[in-house]
CSV table of C-alpha atoms in Angstrom, one decimal:
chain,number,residue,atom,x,y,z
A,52,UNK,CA,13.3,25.2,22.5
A,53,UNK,CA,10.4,23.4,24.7
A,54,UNK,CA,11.5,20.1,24.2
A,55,UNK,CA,9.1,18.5,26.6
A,56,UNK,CA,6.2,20.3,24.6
A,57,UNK,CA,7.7,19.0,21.1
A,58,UNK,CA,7.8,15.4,22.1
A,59,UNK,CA,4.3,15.8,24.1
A,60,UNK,CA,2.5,16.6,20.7
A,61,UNK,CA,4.9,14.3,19.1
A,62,UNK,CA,4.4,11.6,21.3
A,63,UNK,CA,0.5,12.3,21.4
A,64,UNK,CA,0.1,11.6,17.6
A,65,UNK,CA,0.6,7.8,18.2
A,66,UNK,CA,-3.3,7.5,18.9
A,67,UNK,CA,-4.9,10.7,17.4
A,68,UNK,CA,-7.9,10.3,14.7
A,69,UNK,CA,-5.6,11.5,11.8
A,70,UNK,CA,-2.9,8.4,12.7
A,71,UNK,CA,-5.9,6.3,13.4
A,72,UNK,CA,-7.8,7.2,9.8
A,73,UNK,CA,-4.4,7.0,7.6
A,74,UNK,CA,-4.0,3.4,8.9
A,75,UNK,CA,-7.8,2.1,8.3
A,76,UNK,CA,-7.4,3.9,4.8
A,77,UNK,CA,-3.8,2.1,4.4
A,78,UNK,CA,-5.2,-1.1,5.3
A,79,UNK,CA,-7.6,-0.6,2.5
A,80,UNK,CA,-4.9,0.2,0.0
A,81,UNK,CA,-3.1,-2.7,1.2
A,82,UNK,CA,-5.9,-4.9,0.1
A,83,UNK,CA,-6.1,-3.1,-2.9
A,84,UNK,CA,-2.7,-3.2,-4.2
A,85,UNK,CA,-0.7,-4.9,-1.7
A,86,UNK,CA,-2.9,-8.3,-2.1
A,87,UNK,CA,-4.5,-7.9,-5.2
A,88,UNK,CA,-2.7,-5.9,-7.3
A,89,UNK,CA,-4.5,-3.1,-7.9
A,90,UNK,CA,-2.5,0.2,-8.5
A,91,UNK,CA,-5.3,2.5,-6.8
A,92,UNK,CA,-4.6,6.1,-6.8
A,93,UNK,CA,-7.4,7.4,-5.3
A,94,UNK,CA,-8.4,6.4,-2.0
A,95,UNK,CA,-9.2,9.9,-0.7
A,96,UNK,CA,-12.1,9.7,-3.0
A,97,UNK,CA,-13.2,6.5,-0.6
A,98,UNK,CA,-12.3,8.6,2.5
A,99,UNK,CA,-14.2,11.7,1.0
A,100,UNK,CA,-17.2,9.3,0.3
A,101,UNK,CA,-17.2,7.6,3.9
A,102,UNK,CA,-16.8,11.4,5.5
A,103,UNK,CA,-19.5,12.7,3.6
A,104,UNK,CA,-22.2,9.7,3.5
A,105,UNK,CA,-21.6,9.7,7.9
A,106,UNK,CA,-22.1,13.5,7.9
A,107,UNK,CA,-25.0,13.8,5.6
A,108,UNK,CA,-26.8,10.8,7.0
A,109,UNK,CA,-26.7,12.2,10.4
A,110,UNK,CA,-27.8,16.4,9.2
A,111,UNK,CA,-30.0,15.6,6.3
A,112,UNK,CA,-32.0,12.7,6.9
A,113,UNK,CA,-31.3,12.7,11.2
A,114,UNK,CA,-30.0,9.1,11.0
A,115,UNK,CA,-28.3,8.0,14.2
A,116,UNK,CA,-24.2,8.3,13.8
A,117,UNK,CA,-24.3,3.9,13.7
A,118,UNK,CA,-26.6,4.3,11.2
A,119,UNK,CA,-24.6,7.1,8.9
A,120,UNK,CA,-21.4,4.6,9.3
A,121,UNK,CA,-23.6,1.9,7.3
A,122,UNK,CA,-24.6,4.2,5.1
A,123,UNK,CA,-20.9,5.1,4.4
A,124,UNK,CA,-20.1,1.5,3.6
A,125,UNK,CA,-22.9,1.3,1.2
A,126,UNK,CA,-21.9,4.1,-0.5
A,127,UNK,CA,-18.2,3.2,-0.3
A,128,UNK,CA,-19.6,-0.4,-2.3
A,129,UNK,CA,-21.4,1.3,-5.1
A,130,UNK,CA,-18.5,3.7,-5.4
A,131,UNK,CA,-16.3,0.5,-6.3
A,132,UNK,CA,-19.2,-1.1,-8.7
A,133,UNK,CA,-19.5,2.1,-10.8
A,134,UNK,CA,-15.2,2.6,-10.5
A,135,UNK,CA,-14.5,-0.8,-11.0
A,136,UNK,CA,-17.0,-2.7,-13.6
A,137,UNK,CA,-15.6,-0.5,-16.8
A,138,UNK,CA,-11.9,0.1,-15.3
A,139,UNK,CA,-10.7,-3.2,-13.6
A,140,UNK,CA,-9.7,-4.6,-17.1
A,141,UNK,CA,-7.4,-2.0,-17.7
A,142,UNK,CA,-3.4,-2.4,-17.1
A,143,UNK,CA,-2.2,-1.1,-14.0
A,144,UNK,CA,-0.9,1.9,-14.9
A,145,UNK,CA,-4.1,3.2,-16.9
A,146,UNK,CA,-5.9,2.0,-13.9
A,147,UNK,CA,-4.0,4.8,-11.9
A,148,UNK,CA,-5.2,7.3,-14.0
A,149,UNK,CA,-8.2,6.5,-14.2
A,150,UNK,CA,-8.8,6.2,-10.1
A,151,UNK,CA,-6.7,9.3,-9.5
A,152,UNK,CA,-9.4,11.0,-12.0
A,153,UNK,CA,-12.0,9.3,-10.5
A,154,UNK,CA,-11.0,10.8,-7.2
A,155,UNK,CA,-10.6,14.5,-8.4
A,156,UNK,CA,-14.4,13.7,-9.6
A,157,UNK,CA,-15.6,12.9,-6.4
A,158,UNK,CA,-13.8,15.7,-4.5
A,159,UNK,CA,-15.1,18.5,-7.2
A,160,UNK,CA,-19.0,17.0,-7.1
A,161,UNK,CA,-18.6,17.7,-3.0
A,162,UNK,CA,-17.0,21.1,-3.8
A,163,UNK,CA,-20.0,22.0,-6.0
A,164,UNK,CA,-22.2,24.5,-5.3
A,165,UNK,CA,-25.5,22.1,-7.0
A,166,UNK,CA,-25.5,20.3,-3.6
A,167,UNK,CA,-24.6,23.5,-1.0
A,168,UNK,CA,-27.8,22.0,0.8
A,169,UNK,CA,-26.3,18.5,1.4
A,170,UNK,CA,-22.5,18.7,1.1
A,171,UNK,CA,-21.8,22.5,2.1
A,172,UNK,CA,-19.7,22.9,-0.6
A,173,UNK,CA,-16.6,24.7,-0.2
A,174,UNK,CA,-17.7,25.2,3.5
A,175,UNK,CA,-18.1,21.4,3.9
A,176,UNK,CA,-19.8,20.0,7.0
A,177,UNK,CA,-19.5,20.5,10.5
A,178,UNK,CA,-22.2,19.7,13.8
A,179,UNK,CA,-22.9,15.9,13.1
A,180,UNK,CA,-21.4,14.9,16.7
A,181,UNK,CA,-24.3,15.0,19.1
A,182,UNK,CA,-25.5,11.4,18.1
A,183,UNK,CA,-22.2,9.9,18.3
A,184,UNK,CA,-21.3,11.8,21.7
A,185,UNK,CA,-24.5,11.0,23.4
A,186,UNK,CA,-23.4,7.4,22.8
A,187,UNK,CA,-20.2,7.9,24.8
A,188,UNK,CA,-20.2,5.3,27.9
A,189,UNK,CA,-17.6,7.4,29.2
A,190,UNK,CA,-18.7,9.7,32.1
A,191,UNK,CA,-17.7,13.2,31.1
A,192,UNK,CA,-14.3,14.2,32.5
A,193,UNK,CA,-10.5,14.3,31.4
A,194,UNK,CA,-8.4,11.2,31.3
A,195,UNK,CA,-5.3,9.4,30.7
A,196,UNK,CA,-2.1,10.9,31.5
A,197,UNK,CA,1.1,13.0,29.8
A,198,UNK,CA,0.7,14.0,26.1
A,199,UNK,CA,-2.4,11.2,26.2
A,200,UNK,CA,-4.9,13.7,28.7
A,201,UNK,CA,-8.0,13.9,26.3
A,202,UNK,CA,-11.4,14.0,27.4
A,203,UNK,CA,-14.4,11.8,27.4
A,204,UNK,CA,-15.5,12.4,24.0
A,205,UNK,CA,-11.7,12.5,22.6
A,206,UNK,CA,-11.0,9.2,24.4
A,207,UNK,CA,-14.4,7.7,23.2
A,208,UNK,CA,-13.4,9.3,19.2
A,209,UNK,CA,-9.9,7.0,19.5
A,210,UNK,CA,-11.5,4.1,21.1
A,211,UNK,CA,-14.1,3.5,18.2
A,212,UNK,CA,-11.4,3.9,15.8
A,213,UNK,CA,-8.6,1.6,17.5
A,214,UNK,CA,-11.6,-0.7,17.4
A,215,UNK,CA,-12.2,-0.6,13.6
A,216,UNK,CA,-8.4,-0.8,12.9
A,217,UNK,CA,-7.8,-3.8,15.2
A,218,UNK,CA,-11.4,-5.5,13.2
A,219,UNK,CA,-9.9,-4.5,9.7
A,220,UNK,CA,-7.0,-6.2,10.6
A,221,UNK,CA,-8.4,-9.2,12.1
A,222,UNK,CA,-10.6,-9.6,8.9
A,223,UNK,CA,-7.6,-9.2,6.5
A,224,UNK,CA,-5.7,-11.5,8.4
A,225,UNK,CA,-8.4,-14.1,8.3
A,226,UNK,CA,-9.4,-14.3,4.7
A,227,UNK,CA,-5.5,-13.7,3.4
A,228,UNK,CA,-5.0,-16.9,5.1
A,229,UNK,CA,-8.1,-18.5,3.4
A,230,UNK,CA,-8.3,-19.7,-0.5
A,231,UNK,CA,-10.2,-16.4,-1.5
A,232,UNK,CA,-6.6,-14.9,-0.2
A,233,UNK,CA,-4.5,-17.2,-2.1
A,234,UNK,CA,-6.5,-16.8,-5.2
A,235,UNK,CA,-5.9,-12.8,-5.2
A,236,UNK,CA,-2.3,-12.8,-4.0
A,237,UNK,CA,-1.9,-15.3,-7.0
A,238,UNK,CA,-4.0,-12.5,-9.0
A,239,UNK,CA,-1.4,-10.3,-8.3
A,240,UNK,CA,1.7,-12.4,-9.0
A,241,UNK,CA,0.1,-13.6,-12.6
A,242,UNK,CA,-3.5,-13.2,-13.4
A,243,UNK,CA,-3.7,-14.6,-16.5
A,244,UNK,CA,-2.2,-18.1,-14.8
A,245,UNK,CA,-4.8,-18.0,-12.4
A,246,UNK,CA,-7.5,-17.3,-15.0
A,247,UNK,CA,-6.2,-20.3,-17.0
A,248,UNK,CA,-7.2,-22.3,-13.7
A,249,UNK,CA,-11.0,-21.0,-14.2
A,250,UNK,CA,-10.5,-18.7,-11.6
A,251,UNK,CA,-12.9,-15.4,-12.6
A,252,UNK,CA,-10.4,-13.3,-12.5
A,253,UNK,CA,-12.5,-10.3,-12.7
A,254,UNK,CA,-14.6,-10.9,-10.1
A,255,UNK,CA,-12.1,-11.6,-7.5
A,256,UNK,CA,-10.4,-7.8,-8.0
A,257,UNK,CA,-14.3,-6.7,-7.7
A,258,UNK,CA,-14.4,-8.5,-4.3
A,259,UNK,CA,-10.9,-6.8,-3.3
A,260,UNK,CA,-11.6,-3.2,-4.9
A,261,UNK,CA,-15.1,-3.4,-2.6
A,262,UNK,CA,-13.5,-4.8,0.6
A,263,UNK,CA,-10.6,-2.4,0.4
A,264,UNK,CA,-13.1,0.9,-0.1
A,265,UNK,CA,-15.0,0.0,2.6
A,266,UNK,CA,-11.7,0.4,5.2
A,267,UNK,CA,-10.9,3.6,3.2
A,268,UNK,CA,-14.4,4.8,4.0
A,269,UNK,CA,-14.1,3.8,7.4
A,270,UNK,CA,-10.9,5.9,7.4
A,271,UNK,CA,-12.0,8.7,6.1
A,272,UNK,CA,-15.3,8.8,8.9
A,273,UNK,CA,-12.8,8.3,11.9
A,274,UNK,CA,-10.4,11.2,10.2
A,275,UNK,CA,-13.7,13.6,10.4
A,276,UNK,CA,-15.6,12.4,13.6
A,277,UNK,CA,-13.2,15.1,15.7
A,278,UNK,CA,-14.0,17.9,13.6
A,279,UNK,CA,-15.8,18.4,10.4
A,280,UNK,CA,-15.8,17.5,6.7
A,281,UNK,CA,-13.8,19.7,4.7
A,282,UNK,CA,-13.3,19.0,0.5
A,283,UNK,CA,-9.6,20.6,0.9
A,284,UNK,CA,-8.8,17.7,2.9
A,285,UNK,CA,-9.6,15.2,0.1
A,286,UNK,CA,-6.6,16.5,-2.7
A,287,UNK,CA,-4.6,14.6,-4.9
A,288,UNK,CA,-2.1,14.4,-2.2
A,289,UNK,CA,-4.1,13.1,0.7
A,290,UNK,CA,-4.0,9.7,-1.6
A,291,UNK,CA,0.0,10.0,-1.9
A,292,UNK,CA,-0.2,10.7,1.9
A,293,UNK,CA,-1.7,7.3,2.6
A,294,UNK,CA,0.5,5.8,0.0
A,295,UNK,CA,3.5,6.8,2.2
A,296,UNK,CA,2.1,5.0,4.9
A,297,UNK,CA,1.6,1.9,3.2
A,298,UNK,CA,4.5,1.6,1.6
A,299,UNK,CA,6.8,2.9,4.8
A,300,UNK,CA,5.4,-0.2,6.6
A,301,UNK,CA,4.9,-2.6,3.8
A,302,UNK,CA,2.2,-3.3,1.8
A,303,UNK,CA,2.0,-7.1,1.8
A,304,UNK,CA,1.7,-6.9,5.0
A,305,UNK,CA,-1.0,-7.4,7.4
A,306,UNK,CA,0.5,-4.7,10.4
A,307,UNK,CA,2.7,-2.8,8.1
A,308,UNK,CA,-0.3,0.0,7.0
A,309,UNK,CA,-1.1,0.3,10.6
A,310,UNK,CA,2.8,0.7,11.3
A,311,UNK,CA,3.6,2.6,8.4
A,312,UNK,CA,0.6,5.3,9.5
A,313,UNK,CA,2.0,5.7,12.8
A,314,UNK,CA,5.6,6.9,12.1
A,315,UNK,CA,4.3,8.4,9.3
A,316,UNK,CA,2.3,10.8,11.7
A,317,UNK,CA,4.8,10.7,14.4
A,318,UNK,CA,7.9,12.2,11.7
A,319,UNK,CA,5.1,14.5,10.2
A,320,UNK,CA,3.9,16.0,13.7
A,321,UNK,CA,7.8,15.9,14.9
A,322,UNK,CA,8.9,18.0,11.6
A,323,UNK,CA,6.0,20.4,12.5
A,324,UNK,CA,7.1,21.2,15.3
A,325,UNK,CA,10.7,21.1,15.3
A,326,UNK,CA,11.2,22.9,12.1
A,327,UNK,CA,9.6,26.2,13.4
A,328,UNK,CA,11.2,25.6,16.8
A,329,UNK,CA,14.3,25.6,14.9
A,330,UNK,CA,13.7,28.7,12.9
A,331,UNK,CA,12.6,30.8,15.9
A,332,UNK,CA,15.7,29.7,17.7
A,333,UNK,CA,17.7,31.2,14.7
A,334,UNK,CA,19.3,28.2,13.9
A,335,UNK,CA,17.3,28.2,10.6
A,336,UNK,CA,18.0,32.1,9.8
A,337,UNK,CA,17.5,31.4,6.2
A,338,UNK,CA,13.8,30.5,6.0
A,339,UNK,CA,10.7,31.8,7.9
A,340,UNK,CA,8.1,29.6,10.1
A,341,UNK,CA,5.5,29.0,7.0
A,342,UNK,CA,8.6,27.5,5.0
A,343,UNK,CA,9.6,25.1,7.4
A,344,UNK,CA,6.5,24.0,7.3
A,345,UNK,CA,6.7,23.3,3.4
A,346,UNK,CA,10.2,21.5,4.4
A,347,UNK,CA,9.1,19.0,6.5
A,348,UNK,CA,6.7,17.8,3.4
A,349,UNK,CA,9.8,18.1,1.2
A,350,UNK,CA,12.0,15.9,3.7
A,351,UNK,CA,9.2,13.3,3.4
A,352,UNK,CA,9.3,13.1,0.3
A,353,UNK,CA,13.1,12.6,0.2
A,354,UNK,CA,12.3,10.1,2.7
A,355,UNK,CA,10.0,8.0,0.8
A,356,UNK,CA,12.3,7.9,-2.4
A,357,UNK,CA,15.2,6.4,-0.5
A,358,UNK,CA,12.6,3.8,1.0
A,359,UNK,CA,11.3,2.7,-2.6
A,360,UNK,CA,15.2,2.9,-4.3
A,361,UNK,CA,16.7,1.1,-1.0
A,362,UNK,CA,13.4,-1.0,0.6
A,363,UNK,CA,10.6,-1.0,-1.5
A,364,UNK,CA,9.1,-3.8,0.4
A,365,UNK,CA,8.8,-1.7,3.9
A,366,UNK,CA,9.7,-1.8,7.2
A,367,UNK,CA,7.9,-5.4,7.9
A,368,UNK,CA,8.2,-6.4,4.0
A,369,UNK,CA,9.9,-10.0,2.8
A,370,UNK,CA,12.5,-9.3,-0.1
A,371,UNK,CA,10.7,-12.4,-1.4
A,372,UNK,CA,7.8,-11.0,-1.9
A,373,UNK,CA,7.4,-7.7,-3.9
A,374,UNK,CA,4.4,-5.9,-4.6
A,375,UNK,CA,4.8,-3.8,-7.3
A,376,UNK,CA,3.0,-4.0,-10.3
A,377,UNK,CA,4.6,-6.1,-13.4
């Protein structure tokens, strides 16, 4: 087996837009559920939203790709108003139904064929770079060094989104040390104690349920600026994806997400390559090279149930502090 080609690819995953979008979208889970409480099962439908209001901004209406990201956001906001006015009274676990539905909506409205003009439908999106890569300071080129040689426009893709995950967390670290940040992690210990301090209680999970979208949406635009916008990518599982990440790291946690995304990628992109390896080798006779692809998903999976029976609180979690749902 190529070892040093394994570990390359393995090793180049660290910094790559899918590692990068899993932790922005993490982060906003983490404000979602890991500071306020809410048990939000569908944050691919704010990645889908923030992939899809960048692209179409940018080929519809020829917006500048600065100007699609706002748009994103804004869309990402109204998303949460119409999601959140008539659902954010509801117990947490109807609130996960509902937001995993929600989702599902969002991904099948892209899929449809009514908008083929704007969304693509099944074909999604794909060409919306010039605007962004014109705006590349780098001088065209290949740099870095080892399994991190990308070129000018893969290097400026990263550095925009190491950016917005270093800002995300500087902003959550900032107001969850403020008394707008007490007020929700006290939300999610007991709501109705801090609504019988005149606290509207419903208006701070509002606040959270927008500010949290918005990183989602940020995810999802860094997750597409490489390639293209797809409506396979935004499933069901894309959300339990990100919910891996933020719970392998910890959710109450202002680094965990961003940790939790990173070896999340780095065991996904090792198992991909290892398992086939493996199976070519003939060490794994028993299974071909597609299966061991399903395997490393099922190993995962293994993996996150002995985290939640054995350390729900994650990697960077305190014991003390718990954030699952009562």
């Amino acid at each position: 087996m190529d070892w040093l080609t394994i570990f390359g690819n393995t090793a180049s995953s660290l910094i790559s837009p899918a590692t990068l979008g899993y932790a922005l979208a993490a982060i906003g889970l983490a404000v979602h559920f890991g500071f306020a409480g809410l048990l939000n099962m569908g944050i691919a439908a704010y990645m889908a939203i923030g992939a899809y209001g960048y692209a179409i901004s940018i080929l519809t209406f020829g917006l500048p790709w600065w100007a699609g990201v706002l748009i994103a956001m804004v869309c990402s906001v109204l998303f949460s108003l119409v999601l959140g006015i008539p659902t954010l009274r509801l117990r947490g676990d109807y609130l996960a139904i509902v937001t995993i539905a929600a989702a599902e909506i969002v991904r099948l409205l892209f899929l449809s064929t009514t908008f083929d003009e704007y969304t693509g439908s099944a074909d999604g999106l794909s060409g919306y770079h010039a605007s962004f890569r014109e705006s590349n300071p780098l001088p065209e080129g290949t740099y870095g060094f080892g399994p991190w040689e990308y070129t000018a426009n893969g290097w400026w893709v990263r550095i925009v989104g190491i950016l917005l995950v270093a800002l995300a967390l500087l902003i959550v670290w900032a107001i969850m040390r403020s008394p707008w940040g007490r007020v929700l992690r006290g939300i999610r210990e007991d709501e109705d104690a801090v609504r019988s301090l005149g606290k509207n209680v419903f208006s701070y999970k509002m606040q959270a349920l927008i500010l949290g979208g918005v990183f989602g949406s940020l995810g999802g635009i860094v997750y597409a600026l490489p390639s293209s916008v797809n409506p396979g990518v935004y499933v069901t599982s894309l959300t339990f994806f990100v919910w891996t990440a933020l719970l392998l790291g910890g959710a109450a946690t202002i680094f965990g997400p961003v940790l939790g995304a990173v070896l999340y990628w780095v065991v996904q992109t090792l198992l991909s390559n290892i398992l086939p390896a493996l199976v070519t080798a003939g060490i794994l006779p028993f299974m071909s090279t597609s299966q061991a692809q399903t395997l490393r998903f099922i190993l995962v999976g293994v993996a996150l149930m002995l985290l939640v029976i054995f350390r729900p609180q994650g990697i960077l979690g305190n014991k003390k502090e718990l954030t699952f749902v009562k």
